Amino acid sequence: MSSKSLPIIALLGGTGKEGPGLALRWASAGYPIIIGSRQREKAEATAAELNLRLGITSIRGLENSQAARQADICILTVVYTAHQAALESLRADLQGKILVDATARVDFRDPRPPSPPAAARLAQDILGPGVRVVAAFQNVPAFSLRKNLGEPLHADVLICSDDPAAAQEIIRLAEAGGMQAYFAGNLDNAVVVEGLTALVIGLNKAYGIKTASIGVSGISR
Ligand SMILES: NC(=O)c1ccc[n+]([C@@H]2O[C@H](COP(=O)([O-])OP(=O)(O)OC[C@H]3O[C@@H](n4cnc5c(N)ncnc54)[C@H](OP(=O)(O)O)[C@@H]3O)[C@@H](O)[C@H]2O)c1
């Protein structure tokens, strides 16, 4: 943990679209952030870009394996086709951590819901019981994360995990990033959340936008 007791967050594959968006939100909220990549130089370049945008110097860039080892919570944001290979290569580094799987196995060009099991269930099977896997952020558009930093995001987050305490921790993290988050059951349910991403992409295409997401109603807080 950092000196302020906020957990250190690593974005694994954090050089693309979704990872930097999440990193900006949490760095703005004061969380210590590490950008991970297969190449350290690429991670450092993304970290420098994000630091410049926020006027800070604290975001670091490391190779994925080192990023995972130094973090308390790791967010997997590699391209979905690399999901299994990335997890297998990081298995040892992730032991004892919370791994948040943001993967939605949906092809942007032909958006269809994926078949079970959920990506996050596959992740838990690959990583074993020493890693607390949480599925989250699959429906949160990268475009929206980067826009209007400091303002609440109009995107709700469905959180699935077999570990309710880990899920609560990620609900707090989502809220720190300006999102509303809700516990939505165990890891098997996450395949439905991935399928919603196919709908979200379809909505974006139909309305010529990049900001479609989902909202939960009927729960008073
Ligand atoms: N884009 C969105 O709006 C959005 C929204 C919600 C969820 N998601 C999910 O978030 C994840 C990332 O999406 P994205 O749009 O950010 O993807 P992306 O920009 O296409 O790629 C993300 C990163 O994946 C890494 N990568 C590529 N090939 C790899 C390989 N063979 N092995 C390991 N890493 C590899 C790259 O990092 P390095 O080259 O630096 O290693 C790349 O920067 C996906 O699972 C997606 O479903 C995306």
PDB file of C-alpha atoms and ligand atoms in Angstrom:
ATOM      1  CA  MET A   1       0.000   0.000   0.000  1.00  0.00           C
ATOM      2  CA  SER A   2       1.093   3.606  -0.514  1.00  0.00           C
ATOM      3  CA  SER A   3       1.836   5.933   2.387  1.00  0.00           C
ATOM      4  CA  LYS A   4      -1.665   7.439   2.111  1.00  0.00           C
ATOM      5  CA  SER A   5      -3.097   3.908   2.345  1.00  0.00           C
ATOM      6  CA  LEU A   6      -4.517   4.068  -1.132  1.00  0.00           C
ATOM      7  CA  PRO A   7      -3.743   0.864  -3.029  1.00  0.00           C
ATOM      8  CA  ILE A   8      -1.246   0.949  -5.900  1.00  0.00           C
ATOM      9  CA  ILE A   9      -3.064   0.324  -9.185  1.00  0.00           C
ATOM     10  CA  ALA A  10      -1.385  -1.254 -12.226  1.00  0.00           C
ATOM     11  CA  LEU A  11      -2.985  -1.162 -15.661  1.00  0.00           C
ATOM     12  CA  LEU A  12      -1.652  -4.248 -17.471  1.00  0.00           C
ATOM     13  CA  GLY A  13      -1.714  -3.523 -21.185  1.00  0.00           C
ATOM     14  CA  GLY A  14      -2.334   0.055 -20.088  1.00  0.00           C
ATOM     15  CA  THR A  15      -0.950   1.611 -23.281  1.00  0.00           C
ATOM     16  CA  GLY A  16      -4.098   1.196 -25.391  1.00  0.00           C
ATOM     17  CA  LYS A  17      -7.455   2.963 -25.042  1.00  0.00           C
ATOM     18  CA  GLU A  18      -9.218   1.633 -21.928  1.00  0.00           C
ATOM     19  CA  GLY A  19      -6.186   1.405 -19.625  1.00  0.00           C
ATOM     20  CA  PRO A  20      -5.089   5.046 -19.954  1.00  0.00           C
ATOM     21  CA  GLY A  21      -8.702   6.196 -19.530  1.00  0.00           C
ATOM     22  CA  LEU A  22      -9.036   4.374 -16.210  1.00  0.00           C
ATOM     23  CA  ALA A  23      -5.543   5.491 -15.169  1.00  0.00           C
ATOM     24  CA  LEU A  24      -6.439   9.157 -15.705  1.00  0.00           C
ATOM     25  CA  ARG A  25      -9.516   8.842 -13.495  1.00  0.00           C
ATOM     26  CA  TRP A  26      -7.680   7.164 -10.624  1.00  0.00           C
ATOM     27  CA  ALA A  27      -4.551   9.302 -10.834  1.00  0.00           C
ATOM     28  CA  SER A  28      -6.842  12.350 -10.619  1.00  0.00           C
ATOM     29  CA  ALA A  29      -8.311  10.855  -7.439  1.00  0.00           C
ATOM     30  CA  GLY A  30      -4.820  10.495  -5.928  1.00  0.00           C
ATOM     31  CA  TYR A  31      -4.182   6.770  -6.483  1.00  0.00           C
ATOM     32  CA  PRO A  32      -0.606   5.685  -7.223  1.00  0.00           C
ATOM     33  CA  ILE A  33      -0.659   4.401 -10.820  1.00  0.00           C
ATOM     34  CA  ILE A  34       1.652   2.132 -12.815  1.00  0.00           C
ATOM     35  CA  ILE A  35       1.181   1.686 -16.557  1.00  0.00           C
ATOM     36  CA  GLY A  36       2.167  -1.805 -17.735  1.00  0.00           C
ATOM     37  CA  SER A  37       3.177  -2.930 -21.208  1.00  0.00           C
ATOM     38  CA  ARG A  38       5.080  -5.716 -22.913  1.00  0.00           C
ATOM     39  CA  GLN A  39       7.722  -3.030 -23.547  1.00  0.00           C
ATOM     40  CA  ARG A  40       8.900  -0.795 -20.739  1.00  0.00           C
ATOM     41  CA  GLU A  41       9.638   2.126 -23.104  1.00  0.00           C
ATOM     42  CA  LYS A  42       6.060   2.052 -24.406  1.00  0.00           C
ATOM     43  CA  ALA A  43       4.709   2.063 -20.834  1.00  0.00           C
ATOM     44  CA  GLU A  44       6.966   4.988 -19.938  1.00  0.00           C
ATOM     45  CA  ALA A  45       5.756   6.937 -22.990  1.00  0.00           C
ATOM     46  CA  THR A  46       2.100   6.455 -22.012  1.00  0.00           C
ATOM     47  CA  ALA A  47       2.883   7.353 -18.398  1.00  0.00           C
ATOM     48  CA  ALA A  48       4.611  10.551 -19.563  1.00  0.00           C
ATOM     49  CA  GLU A  49       1.617  11.472 -21.727  1.00  0.00           C
ATOM     50  CA  LEU A  50      -0.817  10.970 -18.831  1.00  0.00           C
ATOM     51  CA  ASN A  51       1.414  12.874 -16.392  1.00  0.00           C
ATOM     52  CA  LEU A  52       1.536  15.768 -18.869  1.00  0.00           C
ATOM     53  CA  ARG A  53      -2.233  15.836 -19.196  1.00  0.00           C
ATOM     54  CA  LEU A  54      -2.704  15.904 -15.411  1.00  0.00           C
ATOM     55  CA  GLY A  55       0.279  18.139 -14.563  1.00  0.00           C
ATOM     56  CA  ILE A  56       1.800  15.482 -12.295  1.00  0.00           C
ATOM     57  CA  THR A  57       4.897  13.247 -12.350  1.00  0.00           C
ATOM     58  CA  SER A  58       3.803  10.289 -10.247  1.00  0.00           C
ATOM     59  CA  ILE A  59       2.491   7.868 -12.907  1.00  0.00           C
ATOM     60  CA  ARG A  60       5.184   5.289 -13.714  1.00  0.00           C
ATOM     61  CA  GLY A  61       5.654   2.941 -16.648  1.00  0.00           C
ATOM     62  CA  LEU A  62       6.969  -0.610 -16.286  1.00  0.00           C
ATOM     63  CA  GLU A  63       6.959  -3.925 -18.083  1.00  0.00           C
ATOM     64  CA  ASN A  64       3.714  -5.811 -17.246  1.00  0.00           C
ATOM     65  CA  SER A  65       5.389  -8.345 -14.968  1.00  0.00           C
ATOM     66  CA  GLN A  66       7.117  -5.696 -12.819  1.00  0.00           C
ATOM     67  CA  ALA A  67       3.958  -3.571 -12.780  1.00  0.00           C
ATOM     68  CA  ALA A  68       1.929  -6.509 -11.452  1.00  0.00           C
ATOM     69  CA  ARG A  69       4.483  -7.301  -8.748  1.00  0.00           C
ATOM     70  CA  GLN A  70       4.561  -3.710  -7.468  1.00  0.00           C
ATOM     71  CA  ALA A  71       0.789  -3.211  -7.420  1.00  0.00           C
ATOM     72  CA  ASP A  72      -1.948  -4.103  -4.949  1.00  0.00           C
ATOM     73  CA  ILE A  73      -4.702  -4.130  -7.573  1.00  0.00           C
ATOM     74  CA  CYS A  74      -4.066  -5.009 -11.236  1.00  0.00           C
ATOM     75  CA  ILE A  75      -6.485  -4.128 -14.015  1.00  0.00           C
ATOM     76  CA  LEU A  76      -6.191  -6.281 -17.138  1.00  0.00           C
ATOM     77  CA  THR A  77      -6.766  -4.128 -20.231  1.00  0.00           C
ATOM     78  CA  VAL A  78      -4.926  -6.070 -22.924  1.00  0.00           C
ATOM     79  CA  VAL A  79      -6.641  -6.523 -26.290  1.00  0.00           C
ATOM     80  CA  TYR A  80      -9.164  -9.342 -25.830  1.00  0.00           C
ATOM     81  CA  THR A  81      -7.427 -11.722 -28.249  1.00  0.00           C
ATOM     82  CA  ALA A  82      -4.379 -11.692 -25.900  1.00  0.00           C
ATOM     83  CA  HIS A  83      -6.431 -12.409 -22.754  1.00  0.00           C
ATOM     84  CA  GLN A  84      -5.411 -16.016 -22.131  1.00  0.00           C
ATOM     85  CA  ALA A  85      -1.754 -15.633 -23.120  1.00  0.00           C
ATOM     86  CA  ALA A  86      -1.334 -12.506 -20.989  1.00  0.00           C
ATOM     87  CA  LEU A  87      -2.812 -14.194 -17.919  1.00  0.00           C
ATOM     88  CA  GLU A  88      -0.675 -17.300 -18.349  1.00  0.00           C
ATOM     89  CA  SER A  89       2.485 -15.199 -18.613  1.00  0.00           C
ATOM     90  CA  LEU A  90       1.572 -13.121 -15.513  1.00  0.00           C
ATOM     91  CA  ARG A  91       0.287 -15.951 -13.317  1.00  0.00           C
ATOM     92  CA  ALA A  92       3.189 -15.922 -10.846  1.00  0.00           C
ATOM     93  CA  ASP A  93       3.328 -12.114 -10.676  1.00  0.00           C
ATOM     94  CA  LEU A  94      -0.364 -11.832  -9.799  1.00  0.00           C
ATOM     95  CA  GLN A  95      -0.431 -14.183  -6.809  1.00  0.00           C
ATOM     96  CA  GLY A  96      -1.838 -12.473  -3.713  1.00  0.00           C
ATOM     97  CA  LYS A  97      -3.343  -9.579  -5.723  1.00  0.00           C
ATOM     98  CA  ILE A  98      -6.777  -8.526  -6.856  1.00  0.00           C
ATOM     99  CA  LEU A  99      -6.989  -8.917 -10.641  1.00  0.00           C
ATOM    100  CA  VAL A 100      -9.744  -6.871 -12.247  1.00  0.00           C
ATOM    101  CA  ASP A 101     -10.642  -8.263 -15.652  1.00  0.00           C
ATOM    102  CA  ALA A 102     -12.053  -5.556 -17.951  1.00  0.00           C
ATOM    103  CA  THR A 103     -12.101  -7.873 -20.958  1.00  0.00           C
ATOM    104  CA  ALA A 104     -15.111  -7.959 -23.261  1.00  0.00           C
ATOM    105  CA  ARG A 105     -14.493 -10.543 -25.972  1.00  0.00           C
ATOM    106  CA  VAL A 106     -16.381  -8.622 -28.625  1.00  0.00           C
ATOM    107  CA  ASP A 107     -15.094  -7.723 -32.077  1.00  0.00           C
ATOM    108  CA  PHE A 108     -15.784  -4.053 -32.818  1.00  0.00           C
ATOM    109  CA  ARG A 109     -16.355  -4.839 -36.530  1.00  0.00           C
ATOM    110  CA  ASP A 110     -18.894  -7.613 -35.835  1.00  0.00           C
ATOM    111  CA  PRO A 111     -20.214  -7.159 -32.285  1.00  0.00           C
ATOM    112  CA  ARG A 112     -21.810 -10.344 -30.912  1.00  0.00           C
ATOM    113  CA  PRO A 113     -22.127 -11.640 -27.329  1.00  0.00           C
ATOM    114  CA  PRO A 114     -19.440 -14.195 -26.426  1.00  0.00           C
ATOM    115  CA  SER A 115     -20.205 -17.724 -25.240  1.00  0.00           C
ATOM    116  CA  PRO A 116     -19.713 -18.828 -21.622  1.00  0.00           C
ATOM    117  CA  PRO A 117     -17.583 -19.163 -19.604  1.00  0.00           C
ATOM    118  CA  ALA A 118     -16.944 -15.502 -18.872  1.00  0.00           C
ATOM    119  CA  ALA A 119     -13.470 -14.142 -19.573  1.00  0.00           C
ATOM    120  CA  ALA A 120     -13.135 -13.454 -15.848  1.00  0.00           C
ATOM    121  CA  ARG A 121     -14.079 -17.073 -15.011  1.00  0.00           C
ATOM    122  CA  LEU A 122     -11.358 -18.221 -17.405  1.00  0.00           C
ATOM    123  CA  ALA A 123      -9.011 -15.793 -15.659  1.00  0.00           C
ATOM    124  CA  GLN A 124      -9.813 -17.249 -12.237  1.00  0.00           C
ATOM    125  CA  ASP A 125      -9.246 -20.769 -13.585  1.00  0.00           C
ATOM    126  CA  ILE A 126      -5.868 -19.790 -15.085  1.00  0.00           C
ATOM    127  CA  LEU A 127      -4.676 -17.812 -12.049  1.00  0.00           C
ATOM    128  CA  GLY A 128      -5.941 -20.164  -9.337  1.00  0.00           C
ATOM    129  CA  PRO A 129      -7.291 -19.436  -5.852  1.00  0.00           C
ATOM    130  CA  GLY A 130      -4.322 -17.252  -4.858  1.00  0.00           C
ATOM    131  CA  VAL A 131      -5.678 -14.398  -7.004  1.00  0.00           C
ATOM    132  CA  ARG A 132      -8.958 -12.608  -6.234  1.00  0.00           C
ATOM    133  CA  VAL A 133     -10.526 -12.054  -9.655  1.00  0.00           C
ATOM    134  CA  VAL A 134     -13.156  -9.351 -10.159  1.00  0.00           C
ATOM    135  CA  ALA A 135     -14.862  -8.579 -13.485  1.00  0.00           C
ATOM    136  CA  ALA A 136     -15.556  -4.871 -14.058  1.00  0.00           C
ATOM    137  CA  PHE A 137     -15.508  -1.921 -16.501  1.00  0.00           C
ATOM    138  CA  GLN A 138     -16.338  -3.999 -19.626  1.00  0.00           C
ATOM    139  CA  ASN A 139     -19.092  -1.504 -20.573  1.00  0.00           C
ATOM    140  CA  VAL A 140     -17.254   1.714 -19.700  1.00  0.00           C
ATOM    141  CA  PRO A 141     -16.190   3.467 -22.925  1.00  0.00           C
ATOM    142  CA  ALA A 142     -12.568   4.587 -23.116  1.00  0.00           C
ATOM    143  CA  PHE A 143     -13.732   7.736 -24.899  1.00  0.00           C
ATOM    144  CA  SER A 144     -15.892   8.778 -21.930  1.00  0.00           C
ATOM    145  CA  LEU A 145     -13.176   8.040 -19.363  1.00  0.00           C
ATOM    146  CA  ARG A 146     -10.828  10.526 -21.043  1.00  0.00           C
ATOM    147  CA  LYS A 147     -13.475  13.265 -21.363  1.00  0.00           C
ATOM    148  CA  ASN A 148     -14.487  15.713 -18.639  1.00  0.00           C
ATOM    149  CA  LEU A 149     -12.118  14.474 -15.968  1.00  0.00           C
ATOM    150  CA  GLY A 150     -13.334  15.493 -12.528  1.00  0.00           C
ATOM    151  CA  GLU A 151     -16.975  15.095 -13.485  1.00  0.00           C
ATOM    152  CA  PRO A 152     -19.088  12.007 -12.736  1.00  0.00           C
ATOM    153  CA  LEU A 153     -19.238   9.517 -15.596  1.00  0.00           C
ATOM    154  CA  HIS A 154     -22.617   8.575 -17.067  1.00  0.00           C
ATOM    155  CA  ALA A 155     -21.708   4.884 -17.101  1.00  0.00           C
ATOM    156  CA  ASP A 156     -22.635   2.383 -14.410  1.00  0.00           C
ATOM    157  CA  VAL A 157     -20.301  -0.491 -13.594  1.00  0.00           C
ATOM    158  CA  LEU A 158     -21.479  -4.048 -12.996  1.00  0.00           C
ATOM    159  CA  ILE A 159     -19.075  -5.839 -10.648  1.00  0.00           C
ATOM    160  CA  CYS A 160     -18.926  -9.657 -10.633  1.00  0.00           C
ATOM    161  CA  SER A 161     -16.752 -11.785  -8.366  1.00  0.00           C
ATOM    162  CA  ASP A 162     -16.761 -14.948  -6.285  1.00  0.00           C
ATOM    163  CA  ASP A 163     -15.098 -12.839  -3.551  1.00  0.00           C
ATOM    164  CA  PRO A 164     -17.571 -10.272  -2.144  1.00  0.00           C
ATOM    165  CA  ALA A 165     -14.869  -8.388  -0.195  1.00  0.00           C
ATOM    166  CA  ALA A 166     -12.758  -7.941  -3.334  1.00  0.00           C
ATOM    167  CA  ALA A 167     -15.887  -6.821  -5.207  1.00  0.00           C
ATOM    168  CA  GLN A 168     -16.551  -4.160  -2.543  1.00  0.00           C
ATOM    169  CA  GLU A 169     -12.988  -2.900  -2.900  1.00  0.00           C
ATOM    170  CA  ILE A 170     -13.471  -2.465  -6.655  1.00  0.00           C
ATOM    171  CA  ILE A 171     -16.845  -0.777  -6.114  1.00  0.00           C
ATOM    172  CA  ARG A 172     -14.995   1.828  -4.006  1.00  0.00           C
ATOM    173  CA  LEU A 173     -12.340   2.170  -6.720  1.00  0.00           C
ATOM    174  CA  ALA A 174     -14.978   2.695  -9.426  1.00  0.00           C
ATOM    175  CA  GLU A 175     -16.680   5.325  -7.266  1.00  0.00           C
ATOM    176  CA  ALA A 176     -13.347   7.097  -6.730  1.00  0.00           C
ATOM    177  CA  GLY A 177     -13.143   7.316 -10.536  1.00  0.00           C
ATOM    178  CA  GLY A 178     -16.552   9.002 -10.763  1.00  0.00           C
ATOM    179  CA  MET A 179     -18.623   5.902 -11.626  1.00  0.00           C
ATOM    180  CA  GLN A 180     -21.572   4.242  -9.891  1.00  0.00           C
ATOM    181  CA  ALA A 181     -20.862   0.551  -9.338  1.00  0.00           C
ATOM    182  CA  TYR A 182     -23.069  -2.366  -8.320  1.00  0.00           C
ATOM    183  CA  PHE A 183     -22.358  -5.911  -7.183  1.00  0.00           C
ATOM    184  CA  ALA A 184     -23.943  -8.140  -9.866  1.00  0.00           C
ATOM    185  CA  GLY A 185     -23.171 -11.684  -8.732  1.00  0.00           C
ATOM    186  CA  ASN A 186     -20.446 -14.224  -9.252  1.00  0.00           C
ATOM    187  CA  LEU A 187     -17.906 -14.501 -12.074  1.00  0.00           C
ATOM    188  CA  ASP A 188     -20.234 -16.563 -14.274  1.00  0.00           C
ATOM    189  CA  ASN A 189     -22.531 -13.532 -14.577  1.00  0.00           C
ATOM    190  CA  ALA A 190     -19.713 -11.565 -16.167  1.00  0.00           C
ATOM    191  CA  VAL A 191     -20.387 -13.230 -19.530  1.00  0.00           C
ATOM    192  CA  VAL A 192     -23.664 -11.276 -19.610  1.00  0.00           C
ATOM    193  CA  VAL A 193     -21.774  -8.058 -18.914  1.00  0.00           C
ATOM    194  CA  GLU A 194     -19.421  -8.863 -21.804  1.00  0.00           C
ATOM    195  CA  GLY A 195     -22.471  -9.434 -24.002  1.00  0.00           C
ATOM    196  CA  LEU A 196     -23.784  -5.988 -23.072  1.00  0.00           C
ATOM    197  CA  THR A 197     -20.632  -4.606 -24.683  1.00  0.00           C
ATOM    198  CA  ALA A 198     -21.886  -5.982 -27.999  1.00  0.00           C
ATOM    199  CA  LEU A 199     -25.078  -3.961 -27.449  1.00  0.00           C
ATOM    200  CA  VAL A 200     -23.098  -0.862 -26.491  1.00  0.00           C
ATOM    201  CA  ILE A 201     -20.980  -1.096 -29.658  1.00  0.00           C
ATOM    202  CA  GLY A 202     -24.174  -1.601 -31.675  1.00  0.00           C
ATOM    203  CA  LEU A 203     -25.682   1.529 -30.098  1.00  0.00           C
ATOM    204  CA  ASN A 204     -22.532   3.524 -30.856  1.00  0.00           C
ATOM    205  CA  LYS A 205     -22.697   2.443 -34.497  1.00  0.00           C
ATOM    206  CA  ALA A 206     -26.452   3.097 -34.792  1.00  0.00           C
ATOM    207  CA  TYR A 207     -26.252   6.605 -33.322  1.00  0.00           C
ATOM    208  CA  GLY A 208     -22.806   7.620 -34.604  1.00  0.00           C
ATOM    209  CA  ILE A 209     -21.383   8.152 -31.115  1.00  0.00           C
ATOM    210  CA  LYS A 210     -18.595   6.769 -28.863  1.00  0.00           C
ATOM    211  CA  THR A 211     -20.244   7.212 -25.483  1.00  0.00           C
ATOM    212  CA  ALA A 212     -23.044   4.622 -25.195  1.00  0.00           C
ATOM    213  CA  SER A 213     -23.008   2.715 -21.910  1.00  0.00           C
ATOM    214  CA  ILE A 214     -25.413   1.124 -19.469  1.00  0.00           C
ATOM    215  CA  GLY A 215     -27.327   2.421 -16.452  1.00  0.00           C
ATOM    216  CA  VAL A 216     -28.837   0.530 -13.512  1.00  0.00           C
ATOM    217  CA  SER A 217     -32.208   1.602 -12.121  1.00  0.00           C
ATOM    218  CA  GLY A 218     -34.386   0.532  -9.190  1.00  0.00           C
ATOM    219  CA  ILE A 219     -31.656   0.527  -6.531  1.00  0.00           C
ATOM    220  CA  SER A 220     -31.768   3.312  -3.943  1.00  0.00           C
ATOM    221  CA  ARG A 221     -28.472   4.249  -2.278  1.00  0.00           C
TER     222      ARG A 221
HETATM  223  N1  LIG B   1     -11.854   0.462 -25.720  1.00  0.00           N
HETATM  224  C1  LIG B   1     -12.924   0.515 -24.944  1.00  0.00           C
HETATM  225  O1  LIG B   1     -13.744   1.465 -24.999  1.00  0.00           O
HETATM  226  C2  LIG B   1     -13.160  -0.586 -23.930  1.00  0.00           C
HETATM  227  C3  LIG B   1     -14.233  -0.445 -23.020  1.00  0.00           C
HETATM  228  C4  LIG B   1     -14.433  -1.427 -22.059  1.00  0.00           C
HETATM  229  C5  LIG B   1     -13.605  -2.551 -22.017  1.00  0.00           C
HETATM  230  N2  LIG B   1     -12.596  -2.677 -22.942  1.00  0.00           N
HETATM  231  C6  LIG B   1     -11.756  -3.880 -22.873  1.00  0.00           C
HETATM  232  O2  LIG B   1     -10.470  -3.458 -22.458  1.00  0.00           O
HETATM  233  C7  LIG B   1      -9.474  -4.259 -23.110  1.00  0.00           C
HETATM  234  C8  LIG B   1      -8.516  -3.323 -23.853  1.00  0.00           C
HETATM  235  O3  LIG B   1      -9.235  -2.615 -24.821  1.00  0.00           O
HETATM  236  P1  LIG B   1      -8.484  -1.448 -25.648  1.00  0.00           P
HETATM  237  O4  LIG B   1      -9.498  -0.883 -26.552  1.00  0.00           O
HETATM  238  O5  LIG B   1      -7.730  -0.576 -24.702  1.00  0.00           O
HETATM  239  O6  LIG B   1      -7.451  -2.349 -26.478  1.00  0.00           O
HETATM  240  P2  LIG B   1      -6.226  -1.940 -27.397  1.00  0.00           P
HETATM  241  O7  LIG B   1      -6.019  -0.465 -27.315  1.00  0.00           O
HETATM  242  O8  LIG B   1      -6.446  -2.541 -28.748  1.00  0.00           O
HETATM  243  O9  LIG B   1      -4.999  -2.745 -26.734  1.00  0.00           O
HETATM  244  C9  LIG B   1      -4.639  -2.624 -25.379  1.00  0.00           C
HETATM  245  C10 LIG B   1      -3.227  -3.136 -25.182  1.00  0.00           C
HETATM  246  O10 LIG B   1      -3.149  -4.565 -25.387  1.00  0.00           O
HETATM  247  C11 LIG B   1      -1.771  -4.868 -25.471  1.00  0.00           C
HETATM  248  N3  LIG B   1      -1.554  -6.020 -26.359  1.00  0.00           N
HETATM  249  C12 LIG B   1      -1.772  -6.083 -27.699  1.00  0.00           C
HETATM  250  N4  LIG B   1      -1.446  -7.304 -28.155  1.00  0.00           N
HETATM  251  C13 LIG B   1      -1.010  -8.026 -27.096  1.00  0.00           C
HETATM  252  C14 LIG B   1      -0.507  -9.347 -26.917  1.00  0.00           C
HETATM  253  N5  LIG B   1      -0.403 -10.202 -27.959  1.00  0.00           N
HETATM  254  N6  LIG B   1      -0.146  -9.744 -25.662  1.00  0.00           N
HETATM  255  C15 LIG B   1      -0.252  -8.884 -24.608  1.00  0.00           C
HETATM  256  N7  LIG B   1      -0.712  -7.627 -24.716  1.00  0.00           N
HETATM  257  C16 LIG B   1      -1.079  -7.203 -25.942  1.00  0.00           C
HETATM  258  C17 LIG B   1      -1.070  -3.623 -26.023  1.00  0.00           C
HETATM  259  O11 LIG B   1      -0.142  -3.198 -25.026  1.00  0.00           O
HETATM  260  P3  LIG B   1       1.450  -3.276 -25.223  1.00  0.00           P
HETATM  261  O12 LIG B   1       1.737  -3.324 -26.712  1.00  0.00           O
HETATM  262  O13 LIG B   1       1.901  -2.007 -24.602  1.00  0.00           O
HETATM  263  O14 LIG B   1       1.886  -4.488 -24.485  1.00  0.00           O
HETATM  264  C18 LIG B   1      -2.198  -2.622 -26.177  1.00  0.00           C
HETATM  265  O15 LIG B   1      -1.838  -1.304 -25.903  1.00  0.00           O
HETATM  266  C19 LIG B   1     -10.213  -5.230 -24.043  1.00  0.00           C
HETATM  267  O16 LIG B   1     -10.342  -6.472 -23.414  1.00  0.00           O
HETATM  268  C20 LIG B   1     -11.576  -4.581 -24.208  1.00  0.00           C
HETATM  269  O17 LIG B   1     -12.577  -5.546 -24.397  1.00  0.00           O
HETATM  270  C21 LIG B   1     -12.346  -1.725 -23.890  1.00  0.00           C
END
